[in-house]
GROMACS .gro file of C-alpha atoms in nm:
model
  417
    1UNK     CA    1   3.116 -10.059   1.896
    2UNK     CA    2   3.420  -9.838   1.817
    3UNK     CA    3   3.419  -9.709   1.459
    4UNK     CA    4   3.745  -9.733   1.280
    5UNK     CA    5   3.964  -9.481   1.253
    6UNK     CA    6   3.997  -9.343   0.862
    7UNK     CA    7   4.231  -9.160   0.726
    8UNK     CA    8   4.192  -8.822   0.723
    9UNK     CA    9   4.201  -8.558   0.445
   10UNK     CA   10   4.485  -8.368   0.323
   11UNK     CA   11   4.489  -8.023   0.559
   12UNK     CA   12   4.444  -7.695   0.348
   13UNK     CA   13   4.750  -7.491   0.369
   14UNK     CA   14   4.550  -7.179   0.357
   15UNK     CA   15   4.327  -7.252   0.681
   16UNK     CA   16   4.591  -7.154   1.060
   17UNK     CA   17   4.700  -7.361   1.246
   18UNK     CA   18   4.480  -7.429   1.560
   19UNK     CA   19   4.677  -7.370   1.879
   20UNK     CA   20   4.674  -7.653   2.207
   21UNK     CA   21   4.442  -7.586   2.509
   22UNK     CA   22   4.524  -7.817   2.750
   23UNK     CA   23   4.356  -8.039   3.019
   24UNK     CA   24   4.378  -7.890   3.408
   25UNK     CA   25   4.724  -8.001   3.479
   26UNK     CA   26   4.757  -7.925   3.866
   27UNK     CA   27   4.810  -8.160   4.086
   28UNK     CA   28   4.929  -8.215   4.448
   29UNK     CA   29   5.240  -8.417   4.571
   30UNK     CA   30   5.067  -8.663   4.716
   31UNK     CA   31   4.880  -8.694   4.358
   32UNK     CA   32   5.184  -8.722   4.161
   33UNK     CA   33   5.176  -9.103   4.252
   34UNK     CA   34   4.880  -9.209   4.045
   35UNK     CA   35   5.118  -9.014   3.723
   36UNK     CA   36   5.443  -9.198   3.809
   37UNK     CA   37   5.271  -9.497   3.798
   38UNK     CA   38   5.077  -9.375   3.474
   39UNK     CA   39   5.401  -9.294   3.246
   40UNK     CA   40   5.485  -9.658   3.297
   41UNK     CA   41   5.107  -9.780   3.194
   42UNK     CA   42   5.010  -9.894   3.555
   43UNK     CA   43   4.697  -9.833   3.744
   44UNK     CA   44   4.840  -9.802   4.115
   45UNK     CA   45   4.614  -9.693   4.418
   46UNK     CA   46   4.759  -9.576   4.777
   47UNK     CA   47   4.718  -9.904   4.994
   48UNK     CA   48   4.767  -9.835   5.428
   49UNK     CA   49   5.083 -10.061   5.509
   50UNK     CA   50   4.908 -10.103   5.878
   51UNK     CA   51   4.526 -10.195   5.798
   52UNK     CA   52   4.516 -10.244   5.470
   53UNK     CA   53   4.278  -9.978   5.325
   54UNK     CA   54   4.268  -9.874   4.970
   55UNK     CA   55   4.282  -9.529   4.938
   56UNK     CA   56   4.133  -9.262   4.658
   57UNK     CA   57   4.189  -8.953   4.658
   58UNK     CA   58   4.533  -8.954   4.722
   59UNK     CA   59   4.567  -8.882   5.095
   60UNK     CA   60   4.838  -8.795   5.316
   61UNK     CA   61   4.697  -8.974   5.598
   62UNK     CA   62   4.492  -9.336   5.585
   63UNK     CA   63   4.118  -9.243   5.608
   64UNK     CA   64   4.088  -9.531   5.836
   65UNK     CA   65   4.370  -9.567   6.083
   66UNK     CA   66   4.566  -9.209   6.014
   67UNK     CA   67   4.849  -9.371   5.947
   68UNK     CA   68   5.088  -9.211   5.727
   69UNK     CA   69   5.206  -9.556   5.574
   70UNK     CA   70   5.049  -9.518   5.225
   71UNK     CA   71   5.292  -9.700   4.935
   72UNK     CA   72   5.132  -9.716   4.619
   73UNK     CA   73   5.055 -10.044   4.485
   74UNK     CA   74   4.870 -10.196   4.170
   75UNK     CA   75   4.538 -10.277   4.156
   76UNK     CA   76   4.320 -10.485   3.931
   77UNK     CA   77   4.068 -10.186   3.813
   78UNK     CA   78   3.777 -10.437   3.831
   79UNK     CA   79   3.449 -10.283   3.950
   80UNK     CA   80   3.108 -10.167   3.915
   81UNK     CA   81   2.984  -9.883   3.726
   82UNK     CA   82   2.711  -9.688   3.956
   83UNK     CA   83   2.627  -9.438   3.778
   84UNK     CA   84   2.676  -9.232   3.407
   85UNK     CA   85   2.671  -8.876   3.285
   86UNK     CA   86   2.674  -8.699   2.968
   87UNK     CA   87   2.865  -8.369   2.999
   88UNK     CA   88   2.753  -8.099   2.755
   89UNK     CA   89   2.872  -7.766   2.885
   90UNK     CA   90   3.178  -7.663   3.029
   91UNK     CA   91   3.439  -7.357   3.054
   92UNK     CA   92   3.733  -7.551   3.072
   93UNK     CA   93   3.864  -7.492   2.703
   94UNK     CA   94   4.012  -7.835   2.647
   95UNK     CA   95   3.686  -8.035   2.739
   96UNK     CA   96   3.458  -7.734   2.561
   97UNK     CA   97   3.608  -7.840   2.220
   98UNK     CA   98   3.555  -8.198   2.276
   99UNK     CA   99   3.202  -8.250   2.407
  100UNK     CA  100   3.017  -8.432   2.452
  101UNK     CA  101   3.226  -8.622   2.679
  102UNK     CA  102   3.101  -8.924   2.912
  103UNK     CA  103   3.136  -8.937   3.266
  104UNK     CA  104   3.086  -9.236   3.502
  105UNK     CA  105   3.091  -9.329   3.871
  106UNK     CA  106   3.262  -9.642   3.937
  107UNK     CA  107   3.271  -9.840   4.300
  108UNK     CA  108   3.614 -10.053   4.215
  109UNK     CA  109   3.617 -10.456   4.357
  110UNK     CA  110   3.911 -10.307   4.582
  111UNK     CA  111   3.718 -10.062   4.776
  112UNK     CA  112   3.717  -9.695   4.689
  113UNK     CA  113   3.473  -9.537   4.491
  114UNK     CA  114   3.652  -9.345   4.142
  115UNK     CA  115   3.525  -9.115   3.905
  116UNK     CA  116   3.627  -9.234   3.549
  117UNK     CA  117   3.597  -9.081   3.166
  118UNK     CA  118   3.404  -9.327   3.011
  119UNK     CA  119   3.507  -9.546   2.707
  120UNK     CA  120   3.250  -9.503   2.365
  121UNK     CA  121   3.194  -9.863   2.447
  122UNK     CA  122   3.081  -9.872   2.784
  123UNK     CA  123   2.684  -9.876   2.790
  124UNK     CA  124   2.448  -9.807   3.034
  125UNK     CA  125   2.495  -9.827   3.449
  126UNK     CA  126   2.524 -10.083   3.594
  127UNK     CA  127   2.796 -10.238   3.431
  128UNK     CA  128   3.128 -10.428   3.480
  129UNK     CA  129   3.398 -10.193   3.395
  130UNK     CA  130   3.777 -10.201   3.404
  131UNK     CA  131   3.974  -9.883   3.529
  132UNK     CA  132   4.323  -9.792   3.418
  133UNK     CA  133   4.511  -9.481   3.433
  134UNK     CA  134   4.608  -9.241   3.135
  135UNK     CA  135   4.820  -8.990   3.077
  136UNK     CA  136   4.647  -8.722   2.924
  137UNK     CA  137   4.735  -8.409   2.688
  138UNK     CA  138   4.883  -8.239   3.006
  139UNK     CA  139   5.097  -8.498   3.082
  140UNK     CA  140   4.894  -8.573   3.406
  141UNK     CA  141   4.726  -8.913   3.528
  142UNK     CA  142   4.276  -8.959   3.466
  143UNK     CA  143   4.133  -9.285   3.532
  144UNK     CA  144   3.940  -9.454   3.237
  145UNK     CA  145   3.635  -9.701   3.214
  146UNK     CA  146   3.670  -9.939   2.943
  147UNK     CA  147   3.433 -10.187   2.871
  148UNK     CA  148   3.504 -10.564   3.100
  149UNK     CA  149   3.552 -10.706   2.696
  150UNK     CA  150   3.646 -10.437   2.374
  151UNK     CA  151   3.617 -10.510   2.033
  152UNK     CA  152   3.897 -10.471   1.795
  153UNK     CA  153   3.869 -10.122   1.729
  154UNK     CA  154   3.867 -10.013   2.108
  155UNK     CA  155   4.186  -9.825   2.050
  156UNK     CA  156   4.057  -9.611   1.778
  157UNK     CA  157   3.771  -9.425   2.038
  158UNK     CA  158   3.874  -9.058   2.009
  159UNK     CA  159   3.953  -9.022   2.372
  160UNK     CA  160   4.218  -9.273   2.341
  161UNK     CA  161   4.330  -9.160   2.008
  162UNK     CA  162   4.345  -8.834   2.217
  163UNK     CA  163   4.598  -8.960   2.525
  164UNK     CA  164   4.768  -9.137   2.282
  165UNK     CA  165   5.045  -9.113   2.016
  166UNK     CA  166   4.938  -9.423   1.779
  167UNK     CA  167   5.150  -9.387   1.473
  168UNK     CA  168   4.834  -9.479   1.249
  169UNK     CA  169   4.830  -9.248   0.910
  170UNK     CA  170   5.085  -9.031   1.079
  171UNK     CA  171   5.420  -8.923   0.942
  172UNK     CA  172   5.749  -9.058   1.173
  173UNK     CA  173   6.079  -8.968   1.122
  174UNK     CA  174   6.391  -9.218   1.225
  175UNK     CA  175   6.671  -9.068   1.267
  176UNK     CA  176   6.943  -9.364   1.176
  177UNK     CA  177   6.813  -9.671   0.974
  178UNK     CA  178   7.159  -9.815   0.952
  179UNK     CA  179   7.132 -10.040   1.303
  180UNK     CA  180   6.920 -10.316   1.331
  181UNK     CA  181   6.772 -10.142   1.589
  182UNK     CA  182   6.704  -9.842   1.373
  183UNK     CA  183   6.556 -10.092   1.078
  184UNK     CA  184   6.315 -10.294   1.322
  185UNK     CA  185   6.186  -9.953   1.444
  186UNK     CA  186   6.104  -9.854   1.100
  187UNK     CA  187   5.891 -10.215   0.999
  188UNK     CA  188   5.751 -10.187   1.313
  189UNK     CA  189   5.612  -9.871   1.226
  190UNK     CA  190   5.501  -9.937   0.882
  191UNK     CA  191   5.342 -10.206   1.040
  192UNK     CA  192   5.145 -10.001   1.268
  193UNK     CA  193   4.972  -9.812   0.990
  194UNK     CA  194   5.221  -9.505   0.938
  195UNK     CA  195   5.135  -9.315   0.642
  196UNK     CA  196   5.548  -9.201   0.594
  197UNK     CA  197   5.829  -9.281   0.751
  198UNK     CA  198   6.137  -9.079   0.702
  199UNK     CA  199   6.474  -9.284   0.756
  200UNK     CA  200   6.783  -9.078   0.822
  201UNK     CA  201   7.158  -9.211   0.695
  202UNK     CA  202   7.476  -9.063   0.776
  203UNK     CA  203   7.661  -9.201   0.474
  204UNK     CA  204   7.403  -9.197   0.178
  205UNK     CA  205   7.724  -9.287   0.008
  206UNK     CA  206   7.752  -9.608   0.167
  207UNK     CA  207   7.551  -9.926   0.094
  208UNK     CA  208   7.470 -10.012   0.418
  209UNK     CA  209   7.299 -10.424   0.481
  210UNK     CA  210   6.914 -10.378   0.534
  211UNK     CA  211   6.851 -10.026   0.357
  212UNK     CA  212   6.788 -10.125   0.006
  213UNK     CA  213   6.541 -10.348   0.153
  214UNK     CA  214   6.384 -10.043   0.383
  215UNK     CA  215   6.367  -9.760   0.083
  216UNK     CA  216   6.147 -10.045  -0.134
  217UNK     CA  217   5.838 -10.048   0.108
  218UNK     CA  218   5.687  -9.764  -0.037
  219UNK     CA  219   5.623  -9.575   0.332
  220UNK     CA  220   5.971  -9.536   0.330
  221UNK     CA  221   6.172  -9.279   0.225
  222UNK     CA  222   6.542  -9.210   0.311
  223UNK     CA  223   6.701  -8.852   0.368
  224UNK     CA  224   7.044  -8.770   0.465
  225UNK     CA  225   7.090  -8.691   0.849
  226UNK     CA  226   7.411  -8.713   1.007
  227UNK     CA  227   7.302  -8.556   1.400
  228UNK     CA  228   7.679  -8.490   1.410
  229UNK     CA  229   7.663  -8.222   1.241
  230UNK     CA  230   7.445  -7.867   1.313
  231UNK     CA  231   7.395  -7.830   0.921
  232UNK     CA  232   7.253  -8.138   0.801
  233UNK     CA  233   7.001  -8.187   1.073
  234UNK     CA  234   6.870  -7.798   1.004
  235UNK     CA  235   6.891  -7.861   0.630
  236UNK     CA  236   6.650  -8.176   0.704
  237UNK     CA  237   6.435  -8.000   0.957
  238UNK     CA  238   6.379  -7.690   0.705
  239UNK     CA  239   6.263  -7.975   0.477
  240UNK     CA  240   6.019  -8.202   0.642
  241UNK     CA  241   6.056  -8.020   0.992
  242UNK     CA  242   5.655  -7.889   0.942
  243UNK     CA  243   5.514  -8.201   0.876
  244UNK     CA  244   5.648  -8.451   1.106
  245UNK     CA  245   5.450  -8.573   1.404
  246UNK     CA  246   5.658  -8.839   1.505
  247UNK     CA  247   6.034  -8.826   1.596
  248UNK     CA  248   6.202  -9.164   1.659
  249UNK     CA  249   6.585  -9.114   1.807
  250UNK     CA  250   6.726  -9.434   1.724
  251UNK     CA  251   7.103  -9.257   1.641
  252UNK     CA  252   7.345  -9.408   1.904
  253UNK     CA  253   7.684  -9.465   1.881
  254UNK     CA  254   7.789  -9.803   2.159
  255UNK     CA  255   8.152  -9.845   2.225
  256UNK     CA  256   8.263 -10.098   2.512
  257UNK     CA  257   8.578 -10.040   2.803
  258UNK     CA  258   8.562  -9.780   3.027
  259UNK     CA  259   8.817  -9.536   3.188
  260UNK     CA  260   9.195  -9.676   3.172
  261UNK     CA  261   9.109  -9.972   2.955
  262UNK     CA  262   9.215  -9.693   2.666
  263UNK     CA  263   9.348  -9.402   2.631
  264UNK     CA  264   9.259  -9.098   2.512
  265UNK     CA  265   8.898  -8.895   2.483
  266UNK     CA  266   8.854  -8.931   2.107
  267UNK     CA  267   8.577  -9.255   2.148
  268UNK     CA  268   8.426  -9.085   2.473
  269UNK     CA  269   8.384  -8.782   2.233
  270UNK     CA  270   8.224  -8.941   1.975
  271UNK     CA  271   7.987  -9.081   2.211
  272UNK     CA  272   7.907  -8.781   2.336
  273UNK     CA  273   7.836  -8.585   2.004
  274UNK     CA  274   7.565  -8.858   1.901
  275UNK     CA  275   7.420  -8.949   2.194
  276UNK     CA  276   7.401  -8.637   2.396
  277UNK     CA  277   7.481  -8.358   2.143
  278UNK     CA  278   7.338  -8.519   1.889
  279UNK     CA  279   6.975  -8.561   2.110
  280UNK     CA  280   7.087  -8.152   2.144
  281UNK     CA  281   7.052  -8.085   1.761
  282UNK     CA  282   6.759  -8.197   1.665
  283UNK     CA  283   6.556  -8.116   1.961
  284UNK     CA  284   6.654  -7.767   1.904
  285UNK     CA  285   6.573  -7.802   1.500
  286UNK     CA  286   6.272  -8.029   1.527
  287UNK     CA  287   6.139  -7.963   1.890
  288UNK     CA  288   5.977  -7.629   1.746
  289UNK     CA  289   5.783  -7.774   1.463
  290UNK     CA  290   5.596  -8.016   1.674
  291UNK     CA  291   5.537  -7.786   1.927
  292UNK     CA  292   5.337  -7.590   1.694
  293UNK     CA  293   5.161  -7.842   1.522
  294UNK     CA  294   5.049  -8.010   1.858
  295UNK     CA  295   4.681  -7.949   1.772
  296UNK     CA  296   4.714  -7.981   1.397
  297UNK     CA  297   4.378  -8.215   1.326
  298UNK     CA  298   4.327  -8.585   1.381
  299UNK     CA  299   4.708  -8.661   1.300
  300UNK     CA  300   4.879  -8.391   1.482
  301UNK     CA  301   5.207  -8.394   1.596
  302UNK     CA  302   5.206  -8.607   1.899
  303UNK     CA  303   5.526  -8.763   2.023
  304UNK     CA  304   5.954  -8.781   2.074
  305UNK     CA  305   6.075  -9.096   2.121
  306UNK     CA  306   6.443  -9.111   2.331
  307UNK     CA  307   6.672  -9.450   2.302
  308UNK     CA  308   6.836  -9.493   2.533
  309UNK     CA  309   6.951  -9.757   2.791
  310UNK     CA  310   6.951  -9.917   3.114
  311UNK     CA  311   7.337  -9.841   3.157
  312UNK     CA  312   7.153  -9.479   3.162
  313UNK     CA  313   7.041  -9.563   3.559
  314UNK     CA  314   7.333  -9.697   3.684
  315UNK     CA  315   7.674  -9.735   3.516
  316UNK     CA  316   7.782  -9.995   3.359
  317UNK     CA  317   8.182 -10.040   3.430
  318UNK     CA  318   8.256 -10.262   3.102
  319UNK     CA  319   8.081  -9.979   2.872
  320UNK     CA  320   8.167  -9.729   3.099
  321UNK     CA  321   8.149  -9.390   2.869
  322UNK     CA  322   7.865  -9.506   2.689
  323UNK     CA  323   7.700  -9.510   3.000
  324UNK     CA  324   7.814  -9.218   3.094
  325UNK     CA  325   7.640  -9.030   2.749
  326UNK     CA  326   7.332  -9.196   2.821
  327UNK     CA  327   7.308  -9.100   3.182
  328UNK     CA  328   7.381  -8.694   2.998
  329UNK     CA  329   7.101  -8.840   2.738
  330UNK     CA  330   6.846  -8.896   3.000
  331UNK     CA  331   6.891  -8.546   3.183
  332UNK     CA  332   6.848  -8.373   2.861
  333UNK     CA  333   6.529  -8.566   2.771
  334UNK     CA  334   6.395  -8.515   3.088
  335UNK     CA  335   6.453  -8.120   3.015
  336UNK     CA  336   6.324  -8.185   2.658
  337UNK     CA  337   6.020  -8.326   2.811
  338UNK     CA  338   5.941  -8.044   3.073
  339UNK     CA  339   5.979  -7.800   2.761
  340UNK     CA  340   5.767  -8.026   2.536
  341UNK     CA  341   5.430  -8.094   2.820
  342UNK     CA  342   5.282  -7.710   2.766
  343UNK     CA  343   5.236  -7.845   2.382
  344UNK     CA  344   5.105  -8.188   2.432
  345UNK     CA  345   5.400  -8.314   2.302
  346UNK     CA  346   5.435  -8.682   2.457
  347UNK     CA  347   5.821  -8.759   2.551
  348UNK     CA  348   5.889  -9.120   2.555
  349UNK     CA  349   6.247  -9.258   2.662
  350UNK     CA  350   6.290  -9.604   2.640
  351UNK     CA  351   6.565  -9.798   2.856
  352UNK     CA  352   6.679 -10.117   2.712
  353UNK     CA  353   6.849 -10.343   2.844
  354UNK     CA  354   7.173 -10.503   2.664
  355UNK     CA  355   7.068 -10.514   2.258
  356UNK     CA  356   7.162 -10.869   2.055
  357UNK     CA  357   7.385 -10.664   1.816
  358UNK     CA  358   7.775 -10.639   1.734
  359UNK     CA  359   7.868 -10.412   2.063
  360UNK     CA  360   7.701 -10.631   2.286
  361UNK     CA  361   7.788 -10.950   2.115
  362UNK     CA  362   8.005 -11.089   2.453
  363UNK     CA  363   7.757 -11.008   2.707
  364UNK     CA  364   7.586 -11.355   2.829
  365UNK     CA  365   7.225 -11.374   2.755
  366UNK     CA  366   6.924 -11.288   2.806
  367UNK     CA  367   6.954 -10.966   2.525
  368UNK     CA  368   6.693 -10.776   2.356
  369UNK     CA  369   6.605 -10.886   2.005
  370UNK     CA  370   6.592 -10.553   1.802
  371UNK     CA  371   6.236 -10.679   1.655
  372UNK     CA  372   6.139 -10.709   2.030
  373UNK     CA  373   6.237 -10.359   2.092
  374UNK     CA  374   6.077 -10.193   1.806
  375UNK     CA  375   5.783 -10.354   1.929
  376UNK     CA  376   5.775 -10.247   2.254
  377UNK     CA  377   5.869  -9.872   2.115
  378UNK     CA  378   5.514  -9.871   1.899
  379UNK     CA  379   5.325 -10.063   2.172
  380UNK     CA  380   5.441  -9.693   2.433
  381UNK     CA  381   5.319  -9.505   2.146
  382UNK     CA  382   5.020  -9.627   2.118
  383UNK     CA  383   4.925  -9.687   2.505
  384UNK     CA  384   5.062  -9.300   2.565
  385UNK     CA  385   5.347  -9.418   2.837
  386UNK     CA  386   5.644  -9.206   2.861
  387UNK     CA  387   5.898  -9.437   3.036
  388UNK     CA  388   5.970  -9.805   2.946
  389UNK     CA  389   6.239 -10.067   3.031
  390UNK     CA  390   6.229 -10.370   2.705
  391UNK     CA  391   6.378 -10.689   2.815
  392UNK     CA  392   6.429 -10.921   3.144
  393UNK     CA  393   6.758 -10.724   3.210
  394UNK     CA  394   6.613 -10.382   3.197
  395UNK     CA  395   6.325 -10.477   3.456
  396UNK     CA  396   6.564 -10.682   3.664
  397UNK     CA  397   6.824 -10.375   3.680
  398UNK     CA  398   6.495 -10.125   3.719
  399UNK     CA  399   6.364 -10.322   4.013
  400UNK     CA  400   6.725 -10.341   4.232
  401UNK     CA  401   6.778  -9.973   4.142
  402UNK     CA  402   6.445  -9.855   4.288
  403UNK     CA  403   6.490 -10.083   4.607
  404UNK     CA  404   6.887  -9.922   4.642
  405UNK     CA  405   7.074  -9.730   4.377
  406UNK     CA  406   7.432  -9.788   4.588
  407UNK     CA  407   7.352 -10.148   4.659
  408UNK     CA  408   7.316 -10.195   4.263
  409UNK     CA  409   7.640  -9.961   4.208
  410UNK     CA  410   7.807 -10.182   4.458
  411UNK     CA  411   7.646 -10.553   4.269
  412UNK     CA  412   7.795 -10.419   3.917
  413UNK     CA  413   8.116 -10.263   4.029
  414UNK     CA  414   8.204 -10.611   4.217
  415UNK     CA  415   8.163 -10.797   3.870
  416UNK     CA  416   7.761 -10.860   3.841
  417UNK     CA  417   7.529 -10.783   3.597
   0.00000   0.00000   0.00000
C-alpha cells in the first residue's frame, strides 16, 4: 500500500541547489511511436496490418510476416507478470540516485513479452498487472506495471510522483485570473492540493467579477502581471521567479472575424503581443528559474502549461487572426519545450476546443465549460502528458486533421465546423 505523500520541509537556503541527471533519452525512429502515443497518455503497441501480430520492440519489419505494415494501435496493457527484480547497483546517474528501483517481466494478454518498472504496489510474480506508458524525466516513453486494482494513494508512489507534475504542496503561478478560464484553473488547483498559487492581473486597478472571491482562499495570492509588457513580467519573475514550480499560461486575448471582415492590424496586433509575444516574455523571464530548480527536492520545479486552442491546428476562418497567434503560439511552445526537456521541465499545451465564454458566445454547441477545462489541465499534470485536446470539438477536429489536414482546411473553409 502506497504511503501518502506529506508535505515536505521548508529547503535551507544555505544548502546548493542539486543539479538534474537525466534518464537515457535515446531512442530510434521507429521508437518514437510508443512517445507520441505517451504525451497523449496512451499505451499503443506496433500491430502488422497483414497478419495481425503485436509487435515489441519497435520493429521496422513484422517479426512474423516481414511486412513493413506496422501502424501503431492501443492496447489494453492486461497481462501476466513472469518474473521480478530488485535493482541495487547501477552507473547510470539518474537510476544510481534513486535505487532501489523494481524491475519486472511482463508477458501482456496481447502477445509480446515487455519489460516494465514496477509500481510500489505490485507484489510478488506471478501477478495480474496492467501496463501503460510514461513519459519520464527525459521526456521519453517506459512502460509501467501497476497493480490490476490500486488503492487511493497509488499516485503518490515516488516513481510516479517522479514522471509526473502533480501540483500537490507545490507553488503554481497563473498568469491571468481575470477569465473564467483563468479562475477555474486556479480552484482547480487549490483543489488539487497546491500549497500557493500566484494569480496574475493586468489591471490591479480594476475590480474585475470572480477575483475578490479568488484572493479570499488563502492559497491565493494576486500579483500584478500584464505579459504585454517586458517590465512587469521581469519585475514579477525577479520576485517569485526562484520559487515557482508551476507556470500556468492562461493569458489569451480571443477576438472573432478574420481578414477583410475589418480593417486595420491594431486587433491582429494585440493578439499577437499576448498570445505569441506574450508566451515570448515570460518564457524568457521564468523559463530560467525552473530550469534550475528542476531537481530542487520532492517539490521541484516540474512543469509549463501552454493554452492554447484547436483553431491552433487548422484555421478557423470566423476567428481567423486568433487562429493565426495560436498557430505562432504552438511553434514557440514546441521550441520552448525542446529547450525545456535537458531540465526535466515537462511542457504541456493544451488545445481546446471552442470555450463557453463571451467570444465564443455564437458558436452552436457542444463548448467547453471552463470548470471542465481546468480539470482536464490538472488531470495532464498529474498523469505527466504533454499534449491534450478538452472537449468533443477538439477530439472531433484532432481526429479529421490527423486522417487529412487539407480535407479539414477544405470542411471549414466551405462553412463547417
Amino acid at each position: 500500500m502506497t504511503m501518502p505523500f506529506i508535505k515536505p520541509p521548508r529547503k535551507n537556503p544555505v544548502l546548493r541547489t542539486p543539479q538534474i541527471n537525466l534518464p537515457p533519452a535515446a531512442r530510434g525512429r521507429v521508437a518514437l511511436g510508443l512517445t507520441a502515443a505517451a504525451a497523449e497518455g496512451r499505451f499503443a503497441l506496433q500491430v502488422c496490418a497483414d497478419c495481425g501480430a503485436v509487435q515489441y520492440p519497435p520493429r521496422e519489419a513484422c517479426h512474423r510476416c516481414l511486412s513493413p505494415e506496422l501502424p501503431w494501435q492501443p492496447q489494453s496493457g492486461a497481462g501476466e507478470l513472469l518474473a521480478m527484480t530488485t535493482l541495487a547497483h547501477s552507473n547510470d546517474l539518474y537510476f544510481r540516485e534513486r535505487l532501489p528501483w523494481r524491475l519486472g517481466m511482463v508477458w501482456l494478454d496481447d502477445g509480446p513479452s515487455v519489460m516494465v518498472h514496477l509500481h510500489g504496489e505490485v507484489g510478488e510474480a506471478p501477478a495480474r498487472v496492467r501496463v501503460g506508458a510514461r513519459l519520464d524525466r527525459a521526456g521519453q516513453a517506459v512502460l509501467i506495471g501497476y497493480p490490476e486494482k490500486g488503492t487511493e494513494n497509488m499516485a503518490d508512489d515516488p516513481m510516479l510522483r517522479e514522471m509526473a507534475s502533480d501540483p500537490k504542496y507545490r507553488k503554481v503561478l497563473v498568469t491571468d485570473g481575470k477569465s473564467a478560464t483563468g479562475q477555474a484553473v486556479v480552484r482547480a488547483l487549490v483543489k488539487a492540493g497546491a500549497d500557493l498559487v500566484w494569480v496574475g492581473h493586468a489591471e490591479p486597478w480594476k475590480q474585475l467579477p470572480g477575483l475578490a472571491e479568488l484572493a479570499a482562499l488563502p492559497q491565493v495570492t494576486l500579483v500584478p502581471l500584464d505579459v504585454t509588457d517586458e517590465r512587469s513580467v521581469g519585475t514579477l519573475a525577479g520576485q517569485i521567479g526562484g520559487k515557482v514550480d508551476i507556470v500556468v499560461n492562461t493569458a489569451e486575448l480571443h477576438r472573432d472575424f478574420g481578414i477583410a471582415a475589418r480593417r486595420g492590424t491594431d486587433v491582429a496586433k494585440a493578439e499577437m503581443e499576448v498570445n505569441y509575444l506574450g508566451l515570448l516574455r515570460l518564457a524568457q523571464c521564468f523559463g530560467p528559474a525552473l530550469k534550475g530548480r528542476s531537481a530542487d527536492g520532492a517539490t521541484h520545479a516540474t512543469a509549463w502549461v501552454n493554452l492554447l486552442s484547436i483553431y491552433a491546428l487548422a484555421n478557423f476562418p470566423p476567428h481567423g487572426t486568433f487562429s493565426a497567434s495560436k498557430a505562432a503560439a504552438l511553434s514557440l511552445a514546441q521550441c520552448l519545450r525542446a529547450e525545456m526537456r535537458p531540465a526535466g521541465i515537462r511542457v504541456v499545451n493544451v488545445f481546446p476546443g471552442p470555450i463557453d465564454d463571451e467570444w465564443n458566445q455564437n458558436l452552436p454547441p457542444p463548448k467547453l465549460a471552463p470548470v471542465a477545462l481546468a480539470s482536464a489541465i490538472v488531470k495532464a499534470l498529474k498523469d505527466g502528458v504533454e499534449d491534450i485536446y478538452p472537449g468533443d470539438v477538439a477530439q472531433e477536429w484532432l481526429e479529421r486533421w490527423r486522417h487529412n489536414p487539407k480535407v479539414l482546411e477544405r470542411e471549414i473553409a466551405a462553412g463547417g465546423y
